[in-house]
Structure formats: structure tokens, C-alpha cells
mmCIF file of C-alpha atoms and ligand atoms in Angstrom:
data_model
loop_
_atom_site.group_PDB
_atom_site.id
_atom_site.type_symbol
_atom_site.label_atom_id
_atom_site.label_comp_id
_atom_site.label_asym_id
_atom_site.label_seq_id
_atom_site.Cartn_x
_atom_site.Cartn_y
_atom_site.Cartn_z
ATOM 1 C CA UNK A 6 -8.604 5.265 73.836
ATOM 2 C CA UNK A 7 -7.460 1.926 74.300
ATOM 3 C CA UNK A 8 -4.699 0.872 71.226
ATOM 4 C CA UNK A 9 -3.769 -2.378 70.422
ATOM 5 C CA UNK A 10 0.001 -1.592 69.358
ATOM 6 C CA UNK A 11 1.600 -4.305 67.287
ATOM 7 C CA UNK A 12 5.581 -4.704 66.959
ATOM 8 C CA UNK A 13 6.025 -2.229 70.145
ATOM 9 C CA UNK A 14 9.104 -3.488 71.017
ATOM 10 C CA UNK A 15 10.946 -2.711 67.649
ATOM 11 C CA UNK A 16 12.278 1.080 66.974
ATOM 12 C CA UNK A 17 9.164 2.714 65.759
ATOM 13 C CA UNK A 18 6.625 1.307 67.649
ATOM 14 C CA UNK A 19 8.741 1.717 71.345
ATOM 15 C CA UNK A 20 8.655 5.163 70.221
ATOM 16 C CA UNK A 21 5.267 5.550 69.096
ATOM 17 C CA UNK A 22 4.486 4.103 72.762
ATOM 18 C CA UNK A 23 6.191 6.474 74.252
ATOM 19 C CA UNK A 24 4.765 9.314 72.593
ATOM 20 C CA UNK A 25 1.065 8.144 72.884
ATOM 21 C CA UNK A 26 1.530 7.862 76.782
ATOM 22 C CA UNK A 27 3.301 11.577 76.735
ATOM 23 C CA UNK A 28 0.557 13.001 74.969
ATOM 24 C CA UNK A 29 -2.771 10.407 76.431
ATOM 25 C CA UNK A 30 -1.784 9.233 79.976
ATOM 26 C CA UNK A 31 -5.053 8.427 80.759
ATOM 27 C CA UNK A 32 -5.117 6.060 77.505
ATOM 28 C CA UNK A 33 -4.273 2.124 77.808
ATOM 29 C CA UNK A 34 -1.739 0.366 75.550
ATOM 30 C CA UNK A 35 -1.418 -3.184 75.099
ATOM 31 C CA UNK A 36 1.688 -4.317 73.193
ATOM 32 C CA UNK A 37 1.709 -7.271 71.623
ATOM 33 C CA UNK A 38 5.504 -8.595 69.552
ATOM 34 C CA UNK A 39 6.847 -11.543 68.751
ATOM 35 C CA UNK A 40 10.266 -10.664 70.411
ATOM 36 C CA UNK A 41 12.444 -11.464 67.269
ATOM 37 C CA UNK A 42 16.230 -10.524 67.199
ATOM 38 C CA UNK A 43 14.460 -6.470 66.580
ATOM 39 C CA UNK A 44 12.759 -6.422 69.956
ATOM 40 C CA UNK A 45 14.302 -5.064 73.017
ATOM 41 C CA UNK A 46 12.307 -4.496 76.102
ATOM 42 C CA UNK A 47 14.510 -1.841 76.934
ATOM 43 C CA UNK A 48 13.183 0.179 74.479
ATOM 44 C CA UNK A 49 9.717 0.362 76.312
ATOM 45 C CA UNK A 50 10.898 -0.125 79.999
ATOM 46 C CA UNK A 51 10.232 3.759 81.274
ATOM 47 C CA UNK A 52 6.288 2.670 80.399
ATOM 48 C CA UNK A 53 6.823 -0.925 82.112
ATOM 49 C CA UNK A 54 5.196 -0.490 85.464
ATOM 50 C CA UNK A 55 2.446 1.969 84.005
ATOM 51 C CA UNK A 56 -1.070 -0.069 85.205
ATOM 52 C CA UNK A 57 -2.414 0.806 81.608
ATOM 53 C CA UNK A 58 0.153 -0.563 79.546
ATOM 54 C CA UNK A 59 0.329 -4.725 78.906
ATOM 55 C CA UNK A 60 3.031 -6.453 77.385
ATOM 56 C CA UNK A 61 2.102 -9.501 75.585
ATOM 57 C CA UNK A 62 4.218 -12.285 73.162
ATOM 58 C CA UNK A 63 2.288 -13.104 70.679
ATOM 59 C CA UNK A 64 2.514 -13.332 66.434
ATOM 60 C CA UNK A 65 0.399 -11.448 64.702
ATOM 61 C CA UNK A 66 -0.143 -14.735 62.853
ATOM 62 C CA UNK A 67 -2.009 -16.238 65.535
ATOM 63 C CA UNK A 68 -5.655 -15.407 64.597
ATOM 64 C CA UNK A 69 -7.328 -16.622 68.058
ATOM 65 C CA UNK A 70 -5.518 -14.359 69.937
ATOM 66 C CA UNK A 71 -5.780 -10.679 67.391
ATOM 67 C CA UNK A 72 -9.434 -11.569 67.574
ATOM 68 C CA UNK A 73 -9.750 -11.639 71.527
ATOM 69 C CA UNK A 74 -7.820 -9.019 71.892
ATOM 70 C CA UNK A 75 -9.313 -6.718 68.866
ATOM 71 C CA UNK A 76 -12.787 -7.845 70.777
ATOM 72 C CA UNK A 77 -11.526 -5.294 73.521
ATOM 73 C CA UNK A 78 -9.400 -1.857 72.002
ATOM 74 C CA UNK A 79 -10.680 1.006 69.791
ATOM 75 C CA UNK A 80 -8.226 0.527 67.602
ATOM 76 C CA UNK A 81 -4.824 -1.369 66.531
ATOM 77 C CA UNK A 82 -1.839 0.121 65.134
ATOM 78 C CA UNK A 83 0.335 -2.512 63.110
ATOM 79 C CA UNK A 84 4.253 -1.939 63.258
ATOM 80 C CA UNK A 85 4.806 -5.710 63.375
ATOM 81 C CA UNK A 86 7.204 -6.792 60.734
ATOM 82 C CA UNK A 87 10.593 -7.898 59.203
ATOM 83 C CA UNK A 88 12.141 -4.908 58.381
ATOM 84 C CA UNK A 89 15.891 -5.154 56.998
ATOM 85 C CA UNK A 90 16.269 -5.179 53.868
ATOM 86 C CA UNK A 91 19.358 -7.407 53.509
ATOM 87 C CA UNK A 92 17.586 -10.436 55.397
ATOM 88 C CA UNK A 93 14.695 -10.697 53.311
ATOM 89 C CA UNK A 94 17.189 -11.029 50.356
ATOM 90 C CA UNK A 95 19.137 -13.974 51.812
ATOM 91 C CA UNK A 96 16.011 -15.170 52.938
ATOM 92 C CA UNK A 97 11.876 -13.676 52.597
ATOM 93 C CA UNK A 98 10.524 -16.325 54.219
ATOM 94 C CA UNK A 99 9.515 -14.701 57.585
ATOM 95 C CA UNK A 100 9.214 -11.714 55.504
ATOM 96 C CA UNK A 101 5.882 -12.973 53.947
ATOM 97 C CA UNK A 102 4.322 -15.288 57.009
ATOM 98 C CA UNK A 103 4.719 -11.587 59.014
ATOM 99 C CA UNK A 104 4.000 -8.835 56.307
ATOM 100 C CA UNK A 105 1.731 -10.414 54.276
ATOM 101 C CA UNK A 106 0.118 -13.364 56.408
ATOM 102 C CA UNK A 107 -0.048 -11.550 59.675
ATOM 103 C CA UNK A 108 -1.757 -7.865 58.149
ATOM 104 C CA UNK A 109 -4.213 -10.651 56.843
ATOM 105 C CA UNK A 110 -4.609 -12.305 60.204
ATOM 106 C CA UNK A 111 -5.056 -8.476 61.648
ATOM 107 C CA UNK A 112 -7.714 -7.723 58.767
ATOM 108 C CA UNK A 113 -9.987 -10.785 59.405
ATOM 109 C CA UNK A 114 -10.215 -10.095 63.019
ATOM 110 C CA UNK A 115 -11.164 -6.521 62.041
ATOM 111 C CA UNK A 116 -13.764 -7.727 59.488
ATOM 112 C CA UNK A 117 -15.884 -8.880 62.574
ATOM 113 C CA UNK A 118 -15.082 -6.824 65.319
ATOM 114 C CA UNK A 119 -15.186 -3.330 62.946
ATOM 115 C CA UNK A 120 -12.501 -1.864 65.053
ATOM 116 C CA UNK A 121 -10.463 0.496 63.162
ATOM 117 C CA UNK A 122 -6.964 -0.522 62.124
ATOM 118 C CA UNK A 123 -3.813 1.507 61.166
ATOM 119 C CA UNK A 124 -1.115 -0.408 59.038
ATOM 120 C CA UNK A 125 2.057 1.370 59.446
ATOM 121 C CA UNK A 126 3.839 1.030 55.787
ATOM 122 C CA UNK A 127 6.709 1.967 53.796
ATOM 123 C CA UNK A 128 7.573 4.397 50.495
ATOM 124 C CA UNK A 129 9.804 1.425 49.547
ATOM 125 C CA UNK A 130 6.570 0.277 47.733
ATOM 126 C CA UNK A 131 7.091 2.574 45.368
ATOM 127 C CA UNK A 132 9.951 1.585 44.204
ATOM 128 C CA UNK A 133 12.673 3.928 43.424
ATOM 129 C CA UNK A 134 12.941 7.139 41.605
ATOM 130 C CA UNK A 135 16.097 8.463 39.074
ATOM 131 C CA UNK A 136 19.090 9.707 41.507
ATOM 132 C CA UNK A 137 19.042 13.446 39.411
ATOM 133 C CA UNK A 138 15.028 14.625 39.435
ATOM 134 C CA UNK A 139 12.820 16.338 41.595
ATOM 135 C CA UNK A 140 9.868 13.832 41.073
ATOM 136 C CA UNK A 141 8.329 12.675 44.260
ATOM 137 C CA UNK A 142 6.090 9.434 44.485
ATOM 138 C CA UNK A 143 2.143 10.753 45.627
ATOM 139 C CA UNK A 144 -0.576 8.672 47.297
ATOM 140 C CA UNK A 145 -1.421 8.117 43.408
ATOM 141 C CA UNK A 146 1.903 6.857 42.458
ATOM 142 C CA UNK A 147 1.727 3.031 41.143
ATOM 143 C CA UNK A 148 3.787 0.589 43.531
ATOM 144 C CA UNK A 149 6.874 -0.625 42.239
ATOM 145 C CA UNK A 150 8.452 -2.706 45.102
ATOM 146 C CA UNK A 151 11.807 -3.750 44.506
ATOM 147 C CA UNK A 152 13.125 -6.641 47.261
ATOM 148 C CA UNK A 153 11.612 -8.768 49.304
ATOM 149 C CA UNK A 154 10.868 -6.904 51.822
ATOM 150 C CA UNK A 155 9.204 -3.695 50.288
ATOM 151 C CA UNK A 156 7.524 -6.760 47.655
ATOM 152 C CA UNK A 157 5.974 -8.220 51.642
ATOM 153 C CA UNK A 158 4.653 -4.758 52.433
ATOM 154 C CA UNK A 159 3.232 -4.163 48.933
ATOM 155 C CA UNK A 160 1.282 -7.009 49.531
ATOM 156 C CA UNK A 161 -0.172 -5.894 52.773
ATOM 157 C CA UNK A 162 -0.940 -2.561 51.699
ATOM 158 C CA UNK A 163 -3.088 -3.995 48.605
ATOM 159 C CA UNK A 164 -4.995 -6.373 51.264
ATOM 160 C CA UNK A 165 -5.883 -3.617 53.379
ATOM 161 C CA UNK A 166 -7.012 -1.594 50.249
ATOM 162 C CA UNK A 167 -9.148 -4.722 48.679
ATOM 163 C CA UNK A 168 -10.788 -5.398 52.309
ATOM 164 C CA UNK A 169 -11.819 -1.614 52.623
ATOM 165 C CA UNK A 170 -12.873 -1.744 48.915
ATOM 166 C CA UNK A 171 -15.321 -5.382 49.904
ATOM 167 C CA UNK A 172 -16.099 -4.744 53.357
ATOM 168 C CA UNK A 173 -15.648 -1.245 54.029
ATOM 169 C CA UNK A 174 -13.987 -1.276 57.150
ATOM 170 C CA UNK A 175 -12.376 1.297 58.972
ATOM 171 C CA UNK A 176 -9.105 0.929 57.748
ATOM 172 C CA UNK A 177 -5.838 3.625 57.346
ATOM 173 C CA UNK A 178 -2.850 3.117 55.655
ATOM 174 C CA UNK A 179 0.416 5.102 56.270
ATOM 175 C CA UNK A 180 3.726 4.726 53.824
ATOM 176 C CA UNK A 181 6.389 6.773 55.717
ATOM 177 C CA UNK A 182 10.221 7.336 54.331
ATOM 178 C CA UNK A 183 13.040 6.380 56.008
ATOM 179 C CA UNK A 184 13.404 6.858 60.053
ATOM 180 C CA UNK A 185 15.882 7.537 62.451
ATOM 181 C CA UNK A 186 16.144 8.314 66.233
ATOM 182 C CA UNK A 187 16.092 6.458 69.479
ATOM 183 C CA UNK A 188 15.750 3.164 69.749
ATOM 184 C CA UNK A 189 16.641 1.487 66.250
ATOM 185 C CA UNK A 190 18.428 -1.524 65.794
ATOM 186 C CA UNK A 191 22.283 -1.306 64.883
ATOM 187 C CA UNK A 192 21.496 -3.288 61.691
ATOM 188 C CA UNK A 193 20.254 0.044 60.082
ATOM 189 C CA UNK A 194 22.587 2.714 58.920
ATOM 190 C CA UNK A 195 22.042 5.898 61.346
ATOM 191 C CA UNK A 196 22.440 3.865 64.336
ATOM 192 C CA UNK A 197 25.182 1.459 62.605
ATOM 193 C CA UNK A 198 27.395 4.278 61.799
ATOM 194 C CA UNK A 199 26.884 5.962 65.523
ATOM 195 C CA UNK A 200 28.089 2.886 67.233
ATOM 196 C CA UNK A 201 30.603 1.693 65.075
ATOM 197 C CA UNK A 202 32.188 4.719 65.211
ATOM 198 C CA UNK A 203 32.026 5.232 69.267
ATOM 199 C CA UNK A 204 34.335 1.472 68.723
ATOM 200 C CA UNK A 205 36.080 2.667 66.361
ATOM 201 C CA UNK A 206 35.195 0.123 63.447
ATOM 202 C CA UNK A 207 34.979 0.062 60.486
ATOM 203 C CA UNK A 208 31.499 1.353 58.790
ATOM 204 C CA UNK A 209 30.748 -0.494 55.837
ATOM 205 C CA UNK A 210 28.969 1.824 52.727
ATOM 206 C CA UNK A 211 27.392 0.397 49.773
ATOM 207 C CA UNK A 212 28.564 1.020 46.210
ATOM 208 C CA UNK A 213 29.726 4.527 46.314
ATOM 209 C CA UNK A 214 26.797 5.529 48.780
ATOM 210 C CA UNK A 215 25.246 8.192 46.650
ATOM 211 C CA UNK A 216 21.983 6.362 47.221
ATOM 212 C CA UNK A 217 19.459 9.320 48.194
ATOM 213 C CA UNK A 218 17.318 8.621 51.356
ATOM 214 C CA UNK A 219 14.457 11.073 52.279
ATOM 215 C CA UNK A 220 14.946 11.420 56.412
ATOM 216 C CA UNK A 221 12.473 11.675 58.826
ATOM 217 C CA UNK A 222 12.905 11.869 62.958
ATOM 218 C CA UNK A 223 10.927 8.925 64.291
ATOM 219 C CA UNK A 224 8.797 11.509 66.444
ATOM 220 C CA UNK A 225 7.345 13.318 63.571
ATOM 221 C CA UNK A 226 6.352 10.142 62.466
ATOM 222 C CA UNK A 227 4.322 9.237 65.753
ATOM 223 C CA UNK A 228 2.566 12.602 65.289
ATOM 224 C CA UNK A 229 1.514 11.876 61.933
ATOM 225 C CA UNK A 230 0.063 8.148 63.079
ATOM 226 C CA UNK A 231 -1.499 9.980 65.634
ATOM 227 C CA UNK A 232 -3.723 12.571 63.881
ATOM 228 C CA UNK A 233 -4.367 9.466 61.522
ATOM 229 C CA UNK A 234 -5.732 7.685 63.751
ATOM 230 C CA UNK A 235 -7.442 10.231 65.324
ATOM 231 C CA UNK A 236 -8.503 11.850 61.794
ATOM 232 C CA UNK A 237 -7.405 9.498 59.002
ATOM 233 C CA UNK A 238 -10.304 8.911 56.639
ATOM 234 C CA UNK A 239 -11.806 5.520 56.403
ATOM 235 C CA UNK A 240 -10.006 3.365 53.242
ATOM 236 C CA UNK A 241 -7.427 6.436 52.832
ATOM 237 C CA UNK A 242 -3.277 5.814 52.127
ATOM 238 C CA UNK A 243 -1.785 9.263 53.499
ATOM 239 C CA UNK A 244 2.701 9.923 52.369
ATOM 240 C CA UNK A 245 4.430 10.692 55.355
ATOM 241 C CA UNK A 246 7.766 12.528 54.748
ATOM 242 C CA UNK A 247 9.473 15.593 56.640
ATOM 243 C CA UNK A 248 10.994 16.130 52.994
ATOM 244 C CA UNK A 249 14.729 16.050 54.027
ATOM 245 C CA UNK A 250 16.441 14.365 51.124
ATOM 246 C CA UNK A 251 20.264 13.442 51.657
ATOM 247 C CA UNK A 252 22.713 10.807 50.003
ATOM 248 C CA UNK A 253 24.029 8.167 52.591
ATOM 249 C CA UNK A 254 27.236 9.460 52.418
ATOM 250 C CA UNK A 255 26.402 12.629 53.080
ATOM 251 C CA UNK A 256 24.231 11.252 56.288
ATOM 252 C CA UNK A 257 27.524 9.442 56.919
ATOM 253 C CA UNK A 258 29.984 12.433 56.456
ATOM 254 C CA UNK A 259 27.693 14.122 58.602
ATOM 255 C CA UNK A 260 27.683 12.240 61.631
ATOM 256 C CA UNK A 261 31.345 11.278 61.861
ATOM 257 C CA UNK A 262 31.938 15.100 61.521
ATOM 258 C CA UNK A 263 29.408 15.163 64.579
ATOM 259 C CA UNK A 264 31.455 12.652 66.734
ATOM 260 C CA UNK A 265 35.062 13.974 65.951
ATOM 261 C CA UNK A 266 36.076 11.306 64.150
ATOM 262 C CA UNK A 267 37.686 11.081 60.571
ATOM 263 C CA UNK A 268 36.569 8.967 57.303
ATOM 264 C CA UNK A 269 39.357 6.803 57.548
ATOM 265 C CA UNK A 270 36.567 4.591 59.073
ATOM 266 C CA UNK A 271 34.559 4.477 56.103
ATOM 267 C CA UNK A 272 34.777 1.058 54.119
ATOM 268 C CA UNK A 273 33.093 0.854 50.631
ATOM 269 C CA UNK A 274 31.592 -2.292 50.123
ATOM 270 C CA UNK A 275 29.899 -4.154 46.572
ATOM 271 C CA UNK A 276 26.267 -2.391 46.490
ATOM 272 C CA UNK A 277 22.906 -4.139 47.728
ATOM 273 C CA UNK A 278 21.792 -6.314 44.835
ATOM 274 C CA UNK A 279 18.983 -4.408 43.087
ATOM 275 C CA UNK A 280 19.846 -1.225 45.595
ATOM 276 C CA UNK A 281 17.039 1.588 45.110
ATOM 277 C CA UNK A 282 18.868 4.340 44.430
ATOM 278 C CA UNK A 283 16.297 7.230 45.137
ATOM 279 C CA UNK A 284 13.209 7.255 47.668
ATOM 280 C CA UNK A 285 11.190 11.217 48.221
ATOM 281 C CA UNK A 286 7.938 11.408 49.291
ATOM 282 C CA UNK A 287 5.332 14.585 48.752
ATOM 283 C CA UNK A 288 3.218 14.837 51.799
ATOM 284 C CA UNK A 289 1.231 17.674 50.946
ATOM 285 C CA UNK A 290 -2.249 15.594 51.030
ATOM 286 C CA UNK A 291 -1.668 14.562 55.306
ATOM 287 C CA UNK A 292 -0.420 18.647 55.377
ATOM 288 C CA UNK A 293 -3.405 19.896 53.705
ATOM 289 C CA UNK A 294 -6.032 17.644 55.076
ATOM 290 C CA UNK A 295 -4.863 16.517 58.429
ATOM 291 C CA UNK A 296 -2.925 19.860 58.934
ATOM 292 C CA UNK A 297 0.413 17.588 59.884
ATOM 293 C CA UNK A 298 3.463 19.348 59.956
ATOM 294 C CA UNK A 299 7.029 17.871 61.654
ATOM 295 C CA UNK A 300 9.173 19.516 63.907
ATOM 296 C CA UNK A 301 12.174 18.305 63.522
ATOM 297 C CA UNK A 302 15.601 19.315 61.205
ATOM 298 C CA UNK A 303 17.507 16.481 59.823
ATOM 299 C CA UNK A 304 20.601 17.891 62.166
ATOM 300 C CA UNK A 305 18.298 18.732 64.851
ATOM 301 C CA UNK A 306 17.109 15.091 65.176
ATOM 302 C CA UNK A 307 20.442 13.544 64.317
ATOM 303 C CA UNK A 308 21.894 15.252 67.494
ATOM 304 C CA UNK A 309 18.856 14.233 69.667
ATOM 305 C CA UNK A 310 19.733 10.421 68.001
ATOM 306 C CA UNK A 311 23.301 10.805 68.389
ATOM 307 C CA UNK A 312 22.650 11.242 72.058
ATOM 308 C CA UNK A 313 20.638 8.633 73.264
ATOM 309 C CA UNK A 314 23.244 6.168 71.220
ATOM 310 C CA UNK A 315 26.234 7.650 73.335
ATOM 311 C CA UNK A 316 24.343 7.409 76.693
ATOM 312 C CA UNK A 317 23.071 3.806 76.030
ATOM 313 C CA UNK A 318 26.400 2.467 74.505
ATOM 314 C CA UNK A 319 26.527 -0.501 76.980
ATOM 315 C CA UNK A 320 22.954 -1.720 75.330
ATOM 316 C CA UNK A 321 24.814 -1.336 71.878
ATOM 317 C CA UNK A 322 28.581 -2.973 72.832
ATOM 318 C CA UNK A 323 27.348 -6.531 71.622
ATOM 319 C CA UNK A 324 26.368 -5.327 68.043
HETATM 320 N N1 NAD B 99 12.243 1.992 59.971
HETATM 321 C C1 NAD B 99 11.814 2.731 58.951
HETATM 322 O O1 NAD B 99 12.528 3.596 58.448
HETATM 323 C C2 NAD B 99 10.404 2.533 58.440
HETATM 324 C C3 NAD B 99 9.902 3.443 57.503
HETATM 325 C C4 NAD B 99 8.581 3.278 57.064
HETATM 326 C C5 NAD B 99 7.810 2.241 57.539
HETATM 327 N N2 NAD B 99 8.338 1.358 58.423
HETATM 328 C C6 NAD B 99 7.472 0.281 58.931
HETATM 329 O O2 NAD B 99 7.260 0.525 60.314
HETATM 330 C C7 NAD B 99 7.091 -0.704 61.008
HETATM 331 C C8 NAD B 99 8.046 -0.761 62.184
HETATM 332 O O3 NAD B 99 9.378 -0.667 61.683
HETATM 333 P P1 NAD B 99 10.620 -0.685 62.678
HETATM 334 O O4 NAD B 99 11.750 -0.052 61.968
HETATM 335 O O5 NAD B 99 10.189 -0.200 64.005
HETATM 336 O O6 NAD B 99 10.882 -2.270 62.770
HETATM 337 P P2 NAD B 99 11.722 -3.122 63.820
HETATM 338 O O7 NAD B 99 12.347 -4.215 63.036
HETATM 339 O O8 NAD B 99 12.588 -2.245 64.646
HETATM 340 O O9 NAD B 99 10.605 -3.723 64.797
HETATM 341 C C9 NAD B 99 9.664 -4.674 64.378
HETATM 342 C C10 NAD B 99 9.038 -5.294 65.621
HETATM 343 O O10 NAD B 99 8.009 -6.190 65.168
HETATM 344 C C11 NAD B 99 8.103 -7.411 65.913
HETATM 345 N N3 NAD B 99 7.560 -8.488 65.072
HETATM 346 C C12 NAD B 99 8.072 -8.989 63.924
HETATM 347 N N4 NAD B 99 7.257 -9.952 63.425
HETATM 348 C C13 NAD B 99 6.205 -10.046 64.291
HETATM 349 C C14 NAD B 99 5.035 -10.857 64.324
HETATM 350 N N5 NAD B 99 4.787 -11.767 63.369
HETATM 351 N N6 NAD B 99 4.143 -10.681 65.341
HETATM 352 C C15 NAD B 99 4.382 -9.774 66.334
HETATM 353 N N7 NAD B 99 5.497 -8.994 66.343
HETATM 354 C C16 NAD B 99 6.393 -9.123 65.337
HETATM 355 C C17 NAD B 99 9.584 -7.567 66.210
HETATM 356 O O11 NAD B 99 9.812 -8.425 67.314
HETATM 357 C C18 NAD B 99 10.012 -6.126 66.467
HETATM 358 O O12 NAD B 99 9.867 -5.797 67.835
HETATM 359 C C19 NAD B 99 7.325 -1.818 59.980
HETATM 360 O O13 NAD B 99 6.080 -2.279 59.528
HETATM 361 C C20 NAD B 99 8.068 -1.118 58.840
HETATM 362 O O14 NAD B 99 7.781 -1.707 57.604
HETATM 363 C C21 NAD B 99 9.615 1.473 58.892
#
């Protein structure tokens, strides 16, 4: 196949690169990112001098140029975006021209050159769930965004759905929970908690950090995108979760147990205004019709993450 991979230079889609070329080395990749603050070439740089992978900068905004170069893949996978929740609550304005404004830019060219199109989502468009239940949101589940930023993908996710439901194009949408592993900026918790720990600083935890989080290793993500791509029905939404449901502080506890070091280093800080306080996904529809199934434990993929932090601490000093 040849992808058109949007946002590869941000955590998920360097990784999703990575795993497309590991499983399809005959395949050819063009990545096309904006470079904001999230990118970091070194995320993709062991694909770099591969003769079937392109790197191009480019916005997703910029119609033109999805259109030329939708004219020439089989399909495009869309992990461009502002992602952090914080920013898009001291300010949403990127937040919409990329979430909402570029998926739209991405649709049109789609609508005339019929390739298909993956939008790679979030189960923060649900909303959030009571901290003591066992519900779990479903692909039927009525979105519920609560900030900015899951408000931005919302959006995107009901564009996608109205242009399959008017044009019938071949359109997939994915809402995944919450990621970690190799590659992800410092901003997020995983990763900010590995390195501020290796420095000895202080790790800041909102409210009293009971917040539950449903976990899922960035690689059983990739394998879910792919067999969606490869499988996904046409104008489908599919839950991707590896159903691994911990509080942050637990996550926290967790990892500074991992690296030796005491809680002394915890900080509690005032909570995230309007803070979700419970995300969990059922994936049983991408299990039962796509036969998906992850591979990875929460502490088997927190050691794996743990590990690429501590041997690529010099790209992580700065932050
Ligand atoms: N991280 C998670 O836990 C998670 C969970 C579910 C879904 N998602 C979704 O997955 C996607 C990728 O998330 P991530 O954590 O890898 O994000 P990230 O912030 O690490 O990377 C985003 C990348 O997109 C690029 N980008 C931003 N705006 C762009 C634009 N207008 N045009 C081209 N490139 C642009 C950035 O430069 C960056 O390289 C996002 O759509 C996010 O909503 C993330």
C-alpha cells in the first residue's frame, strides 16, 4: 500500500510508522506534520533514509496540497492534531483550525479522489463516566466532550460521520483510550513522571489523582489501526481499549516504585478545571468483528516505556 500518514512526527503516529514498515517493508509512507512544539524527527529517524518513506511539512489545513497528495496513496491515516489537554484550555484556538478545520480539509480532498481515510480519535468524546461503576462507553454511547480539546475532536468525528452519511465515502473512524510508550511528549503524564523522576523533580498530580485512566501500549494501538484499515467497514466508528483501568496515582505509585525512587517527589496540585474523572472503553465490537486482540500488560508495556525514556534521557534533559 502506499499511506498517506498525517501527524507522523508526534508519539502515535512515529510509532504507527514504525510498526507499518516492521510489518509492510515493501509499503511506501509519506509523512506529512506541521512540526509544532509535539514533533520530533527523532522519533522517526531509524525510517529516515528508507527510499519509500517521504517526509513532508505541511498543515493539514492546506487543501492544495492533501488533494495532490491524496491524488497518489491508497489511503491516509490522520493523527494530526493538538493534543494536550491543558493548552486547549488556556487557549483552543489551534485546537479547532487543526481538529476540526483540517479533518475537513482531509474529507474534501477524499470526496473527489474516493481514497479511503482513517481518522485516528479519542474516548475523550465521550465524556466521562462516575469514578465507582463498571459502565463502559460503546460505539453507541452519545458524545459528551468535556474541554476543548475532546469538544475539537467531537467535531471531527461528526464530520467524518455526516460525509459518509451524504457521500458515502470510504471512511473509518477509531476512538482509542489513553496511550503510553515510546516516543510521547513529556507534557503527558507517563512520560512526565519517568523523566522528572530520572532529575529528580518534582511531579506535579492533579487534585488527589484518583482520576481513572483506561491504559493502552501505543503498539496495540497500531495493530488495531492496522486491521482497520485493512478491514474496517466503510462509515464504521470501532472502541479501541486493551481494558486496563488504573487511577493516576496508582500509574504514578507504580512507576516510581519501578525506578527506585520514593513519593517524596509527588506534588499535589489544584485539579484540571472540569477534570474527567473516569474514561473505560468496551472493545468487544473491533474483538468480535475484526478479531483484534492486544498484547501487551499495563506493567509489561510500562517497562518497555520506562526503557526507551532512560536510554534517550539526553533527548528529554530540556523538558
Ligand atoms: N495520546 C493519546 O493517548 C491518544 C489517545 C486517543 C487518540 N489520540 C489521537 O491520536 C492522534 C495522535 O496523538 P498523539 O498523542 O500522537 O499527538 P502528538 O501531539 O504527539 O502529535 C501530533 C502531531 O501532529 C502534528 N500536527 C499538529 N497539527 C498539525 C496540522 N495542522 N497539520 C499537520 N500536522 C499537525 C504535530 O506536529 C505532531 O507531530 C491525535 O489525533 C489524538 O487526538 C491520542
Amino acid at each position: 500500500m502506499r499511506l498517506l500518514v498525517t501527524g507522523g512526527l508526534g508519539f502515535i503516529g512515529s510509532n504507527f510508522i514504525q510498526y507499518w514498515f516492521g510489518r509492510h517493508p515493501r509499503d511506501s509512507i509519506i509523512n506529512l506534520d506541521k512540526v509544532t512544539y509535539a514533533a520530533d524527527f527523532a522519533n522517526v529517524s531509524n525510517v529516515d533514509e528508507r527510499c519509500n518513506y517521504s517526509f513532508i511539512k505541511g498543515d493539514i489545513c492546506d487543501r492544495r496540497l492533501i488533494k495532490r497528495l491524496a491524488a497518489d496513496v491508497d489511503a491516509i491515516i490522520n493523527f494530526a492534531a493538538e493534543t494536550h489537554v491543558d493548552n486547549s484550555i488556556r487557549n483552543s484556538d489551534d485546537f479547532v483550525k487543526s481538529n476540526i478545520l483540517g479533518v475537513h480539509s482531509i474529507l474534501n480532498a477524499v470526496k473527489e479522489t474516493e481514497v479511503r481515510f482513517h481518522q485516528v480519535s479519542t474516548d475523550e468524546v465521550y465524556g466521562s463516566l462516575p469514578l465507582h461503576s463498571k459502565l463502559k462507553f460503546t460505539e453507541r454511547s452519545r458524545y459528551n466532550p468535556n474541554n476543548p480539546y475532546s469538544a475539537s475532536k467531537a467535531a471531527a468525528d461528526h464530520l467524518v460521520n455526516s460525509y459518509y452519511n451524504t457521500y458515502k465515502l470510504p471512511v473509518t473512524i477509531s476512538n482509542c483510550s489513553n496511550n503510553f510508550g515510546p516516543n510521547q511528549h513529556p507534557e503527558k503524564l507517563i512520560p512526565k513522571v519517568i523523566t522528572s523522576a530520572l532529575f529528580d523533580k518534582k511531579i506535579p498530580i492533579y487534585g488527589d489523582g484518583m482520576q481513572v485512566r483506561d491504559w493502552i501500549y501505543v503498539e496495540d494501538h497500531c495493530s488495531a489501526l492496522e486491521i482497520i484499515i485493512k478491514k474496517g467497514a466503510y462509515g464504521d466508528t470501532y472502541l479501541v481499549s486493551s481494558n486496563s483501568e488504573a487511577h493516576n496515582i496508582e500509574i504514578v505509585k507504580k512507576l516510581l516504585k519501578m525506578l527506585g525512587k520514593d513519593t517524596s517527589l509527588l506534588q499535589f496540585v489544584a485539579d484540571r478545571p472540569g477534570h474527567d474523572v473516569r474514561y473505560a472503553l468496551d472493545p468487544s465490537k473491533i474483538r468480535r468483528e475484526l478479531k483484534w486482540a492486544p498484547k501487551y500488560t499495563l506493567s509489561g508495556g510500562l517497562k518497555l516505556t520506562m526503557d526507551h525514556y532512560i536510554s534517550n534521557i539526553g533527548r528529554y534533559a530540556a523538558t
